[in-house]
Amino acid sequence: MDEQALKGILEALVFVSQEPLSVERLVTVLGRVSKADVVKTMRCLQEDYNQEGRGLQLVELAGGFRFVTRSDVAPWVKRLDKVKSAPKLSRSALESLAIIAYKQPIVRAEIEGIRGVETSSVLRTLLERKLVRMVGRKDVPGRPILYGTTKYFLEHFGLRDLSELPPLREFKELGESEQASLPVEDESLFLTPEPAERV
């Protein structure tokens, strides 16, 4: 398969995918194309989109590649979007999300211990929004559920993996910059007590 044909196929696969596509997944779908060729062609595609000043860019998020709109065309995209936005996340939901992001895997009782309030309904909301997921059970009496963040969480905040999670104060600022796509009820997005351990 020549490079131009491969480029077209990869472009189409990423375009139609509902989630970021990893190099490994692309290699599996393509069959007889090497990982090195896929990586090289994806880099060429990224350069093409950057140099040609298109409205889309090819980015690497949450361990895979996907197309996103460029920030300079976002105002026009928002005008087109007539779909009612999802209900706003409350400050308590965003505080709990920050705790999970920095302390994961973590059980509900530990989240409640940090926040000082009950969090069942908040966790349900975060699960429904696909920002957190159940990752297992803690090996203690009662075997409570452990929670962690999802690939969508990484994608939403523009992170390749959890090692790119910024210090808590920077994460608060990052959250504030995401208000357009993840609306909130309060400007104070995340708690800023002591630094939490990075996972």
Tab-separated table of C-alpha atoms in Angstrom:
chain	number	residue	atom	x	y	z
A	1	MET	CA	0.000	0.000	0.000
A	2	ASP	CA	1.453	3.377	-0.960
A	3	GLU	CA	1.745	6.235	1.518
A	4	GLN	CA	-1.026	8.355	-0.012
A	5	ALA	CA	-3.519	5.488	0.085
A	6	LEU	CA	-2.560	4.679	3.679
A	7	LYS	CA	-2.941	8.334	4.624
A	8	GLY	CA	-6.470	8.403	3.197
A	9	ILE	CA	-7.484	5.235	5.019
A	10	LEU	CA	-6.092	6.427	8.359
A	11	GLU	CA	-7.774	9.804	7.932
A	12	ALA	CA	-11.129	8.104	7.323
A	13	LEU	CA	-10.754	5.714	10.272
A	14	VAL	CA	-9.973	8.515	12.721
A	15	PHE	CA	-12.759	10.676	11.294
A	16	VAL	CA	-15.523	8.083	11.782
A	17	SER	CA	-14.361	6.810	15.177
A	18	GLN	CA	-16.355	7.852	18.253
A	19	GLU	CA	-13.225	7.718	20.415
A	20	PRO	CA	-9.466	8.281	20.038
A	21	LEU	CA	-7.836	5.474	18.014
A	22	SER	CA	-4.566	4.059	19.307
A	23	VAL	CA	-1.734	3.068	16.970
A	24	GLU	CA	-2.192	-0.543	18.092
A	25	ARG	CA	-5.872	-0.482	17.151
A	26	LEU	CA	-5.089	1.035	13.760
A	27	VAL	CA	-2.449	-1.642	13.091
A	28	THR	CA	-4.999	-4.344	13.977
A	29	VAL	CA	-7.628	-2.870	11.649
A	30	LEU	CA	-5.182	-2.403	8.758
A	31	GLY	CA	-3.651	-5.856	8.944
A	32	ARG	CA	-0.360	-5.939	7.024
A	33	VAL	CA	0.824	-2.412	7.817
A	34	SER	CA	3.611	-2.023	10.376
A	35	LYS	CA	3.346	0.055	13.524
A	36	ALA	CA	6.240	2.223	12.304
A	37	ASP	CA	4.408	2.992	9.040
A	38	VAL	CA	1.227	3.893	10.910
A	39	VAL	CA	3.093	6.236	13.278
A	40	LYS	CA	4.992	7.858	10.400
A	41	THR	CA	1.827	8.386	8.354
A	42	MET	CA	-0.107	9.777	11.322
A	43	ARG	CA	2.686	12.311	11.897
A	44	CYS	CA	2.492	13.288	8.205
A	45	LEU	CA	-1.263	13.739	8.535
A	46	GLN	CA	-0.754	15.951	11.584
A	47	GLU	CA	1.687	18.111	9.622
A	48	ASP	CA	-0.723	18.324	6.677
A	49	TYR	CA	-3.527	19.607	8.869
A	50	ASN	CA	-1.262	22.072	10.670
A	51	GLN	CA	0.327	23.507	7.513
A	52	GLU	CA	-2.843	23.835	5.461
A	53	GLY	CA	-4.683	25.951	8.025
A	54	ARG	CA	-7.730	23.698	8.112
A	55	GLY	CA	-10.574	23.957	10.601
A	56	LEU	CA	-9.636	20.594	12.096
A	57	GLN	CA	-6.451	19.341	13.658
A	58	LEU	CA	-5.297	15.799	14.363
A	59	VAL	CA	-4.293	15.455	18.006
A	60	GLU	CA	-3.133	12.675	20.303
A	61	LEU	CA	-5.381	12.339	23.355
A	62	ALA	CA	-6.151	9.597	25.869
A	63	GLY	CA	-3.699	7.217	24.207
A	64	GLY	CA	-5.028	7.659	20.684
A	65	PHE	CA	-5.581	9.997	17.741
A	66	ARG	CA	-8.702	12.014	16.959
A	67	PHE	CA	-9.793	15.066	15.030
A	68	VAL	CA	-10.796	18.185	16.964
A	69	THR	CA	-11.797	21.656	15.826
A	70	ARG	CA	-9.141	24.348	15.995
A	71	SER	CA	-9.600	26.886	18.776
A	72	ASP	CA	-9.710	29.803	16.326
A	73	VAL	CA	-12.835	28.430	14.622
A	74	ALA	CA	-14.595	27.437	17.856
A	75	PRO	CA	-16.883	30.521	17.922
A	76	TRP	CA	-18.413	29.516	14.572
A	77	VAL	CA	-18.809	25.903	15.647
A	78	LYS	CA	-20.664	27.047	18.771
A	79	ARG	CA	-23.066	29.096	16.648
A	80	LEU	CA	-23.953	25.972	14.708
A	81	ASP	CA	-24.549	23.918	17.839
A	82	LYS	CA	-28.257	24.258	18.557
A	83	VAL	CA	-28.463	21.165	20.737
A	84	LYS	CA	-29.377	21.832	24.340
A	85	SER	CA	-26.303	21.494	26.519
A	86	ALA	CA	-26.119	18.900	29.259
A	87	PRO	CA	-27.166	19.989	32.760
A	88	LYS	CA	-24.433	21.847	34.571
A	89	LEU	CA	-22.094	20.046	36.931
A	90	SER	CA	-22.298	21.396	40.449
A	91	ARG	CA	-19.301	22.597	42.398
A	92	SER	CA	-19.562	19.493	44.610
A	93	ALA	CA	-19.382	17.233	41.538
A	94	LEU	CA	-16.282	19.031	40.283
A	95	GLU	CA	-14.646	18.882	43.706
A	96	SER	CA	-15.277	15.133	43.835
A	97	LEU	CA	-13.904	14.746	40.296
A	98	ALA	CA	-10.687	16.502	41.331
A	99	ILE	CA	-10.322	14.236	44.380
A	100	ILE	CA	-10.815	11.115	42.245
A	101	ALA	CA	-8.369	12.360	39.597
A	102	TYR	CA	-5.555	12.901	42.101
A	103	LYS	CA	-6.239	10.087	44.595
A	104	GLN	CA	-7.428	7.253	42.337
A	105	PRO	CA	-8.185	4.482	42.835
A	106	ILE	CA	-10.364	5.692	45.704
A	107	VAL	CA	-13.508	4.496	47.490
A	108	ARG	CA	-16.575	6.601	48.218
A	109	ALA	CA	-15.862	6.738	51.968
A	110	GLU	CA	-12.435	8.276	51.282
A	111	ILE	CA	-13.972	10.926	49.015
A	112	GLU	CA	-16.553	11.699	51.698
A	113	GLY	CA	-13.798	11.856	54.321
A	114	ILE	CA	-11.982	14.533	52.317
A	115	ARG	CA	-15.098	16.533	51.401
A	116	GLY	CA	-16.950	16.004	54.683
A	117	VAL	CA	-20.279	15.296	52.965
A	118	GLU	CA	-22.152	12.365	51.419
A	119	THR	CA	-21.320	11.804	47.732
A	120	SER	CA	-23.616	9.057	46.360
A	121	SER	CA	-25.604	11.338	44.049
A	122	VAL	CA	-22.462	13.165	42.932
A	123	LEU	CA	-20.779	9.879	41.995
A	124	ARG	CA	-23.868	8.837	40.023
A	125	THR	CA	-23.653	12.079	38.054
A	126	LEU	CA	-19.950	11.606	37.301
A	127	LEU	CA	-20.574	8.010	36.229
A	128	GLU	CA	-23.437	9.096	33.943
A	129	ARG	CA	-21.197	11.739	32.364
A	130	LYS	CA	-18.525	9.051	31.802
A	131	LEU	CA	-15.920	11.143	33.635
A	132	VAL	CA	-15.332	8.403	36.235
A	133	ARG	CA	-15.789	4.647	36.284
A	134	MET	CA	-15.686	1.715	38.694
A	135	VAL	CA	-12.195	0.237	38.498
A	136	GLY	CA	-12.446	-2.595	41.038
A	137	ARG	CA	-13.014	-3.294	44.714
A	138	LYS	CA	-10.792	-2.517	47.697
A	139	ASP	CA	-9.498	-5.562	49.568
A	140	VAL	CA	-11.027	-4.651	52.932
A	141	PRO	CA	-14.167	-5.833	54.761
A	142	GLY	CA	-17.221	-5.010	52.677
A	143	ARG	CA	-15.077	-4.755	49.528
A	144	PRO	CA	-16.162	-1.191	48.622
A	145	ILE	CA	-16.047	-0.057	44.993
A	146	LEU	CA	-12.929	1.780	43.799
A	147	TYR	CA	-13.384	4.727	41.443
A	148	GLY	CA	-11.032	6.186	38.848
A	149	THR	CA	-11.166	8.520	35.868
A	150	THR	CA	-12.016	7.444	32.315
A	151	LYS	CA	-10.515	7.889	28.853
A	152	TYR	CA	-13.169	10.526	28.253
A	153	PHE	CA	-11.831	12.452	31.267
A	154	LEU	CA	-8.361	12.453	29.673
A	155	GLU	CA	-9.797	13.441	26.316
A	156	HIS	CA	-11.895	16.249	27.785
A	157	PHE	CA	-8.953	17.821	29.608
A	158	GLY	CA	-6.504	17.302	26.730
A	159	LEU	CA	-4.274	14.749	28.484
A	160	ARG	CA	-2.506	11.796	26.864
A	161	ASP	CA	-2.392	9.905	30.165
A	162	LEU	CA	-2.486	10.505	33.922
A	163	SER	CA	1.238	11.296	34.045
A	164	GLU	CA	0.329	14.604	32.346
A	165	LEU	CA	-2.072	15.539	35.138
A	166	PRO	CA	-0.912	18.993	36.250
A	167	PRO	CA	-0.435	20.191	39.843
A	168	LEU	CA	-3.788	20.751	41.535
A	169	ARG	CA	-3.748	24.545	41.186
A	170	GLU	CA	-3.048	24.261	37.441
A	171	PHE	CA	-5.788	21.646	37.139
A	172	LYS	CA	-8.242	24.149	38.617
A	173	GLU	CA	-7.202	26.668	35.952
A	174	LEU	CA	-7.545	23.989	33.261
A	175	GLY	CA	-11.045	23.250	34.515
A	176	GLU	CA	-11.948	26.929	34.339
A	177	SER	CA	-10.838	27.042	30.700
A	178	GLU	CA	-13.162	24.103	29.930
A	179	GLN	CA	-16.346	25.830	31.119
A	180	ALA	CA	-17.717	26.159	27.577
A	181	SER	CA	-17.788	22.401	27.006
A	182	LEU	CA	-18.394	21.329	30.599
A	183	PRO	CA	-20.579	24.081	32.115
A	184	VAL	CA	-20.514	24.625	35.866
A	185	GLU	CA	-22.616	26.423	38.417
A	186	ASP	CA	-19.757	28.066	40.251
A	187	GLU	CA	-16.475	29.641	39.202
A	188	SER	CA	-14.608	27.814	41.984
A	189	LEU	CA	-14.173	24.539	40.160
A	190	PHE	CA	-11.994	22.503	42.425
A	191	LEU	CA	-10.946	22.381	46.023
A	192	THR	CA	-7.441	23.680	46.573
A	193	PRO	CA	-6.418	22.297	49.976
A	194	GLU	CA	-3.253	20.309	50.377
A	195	PRO	CA	-1.611	18.809	47.267
A	196	ALA	CA	-2.869	15.321	46.543
A	197	GLU	CA	-0.719	12.400	45.489
A	198	ARG	CA	-0.383	11.945	41.756
A	199	VAL	CA	-1.253	8.536	40.347
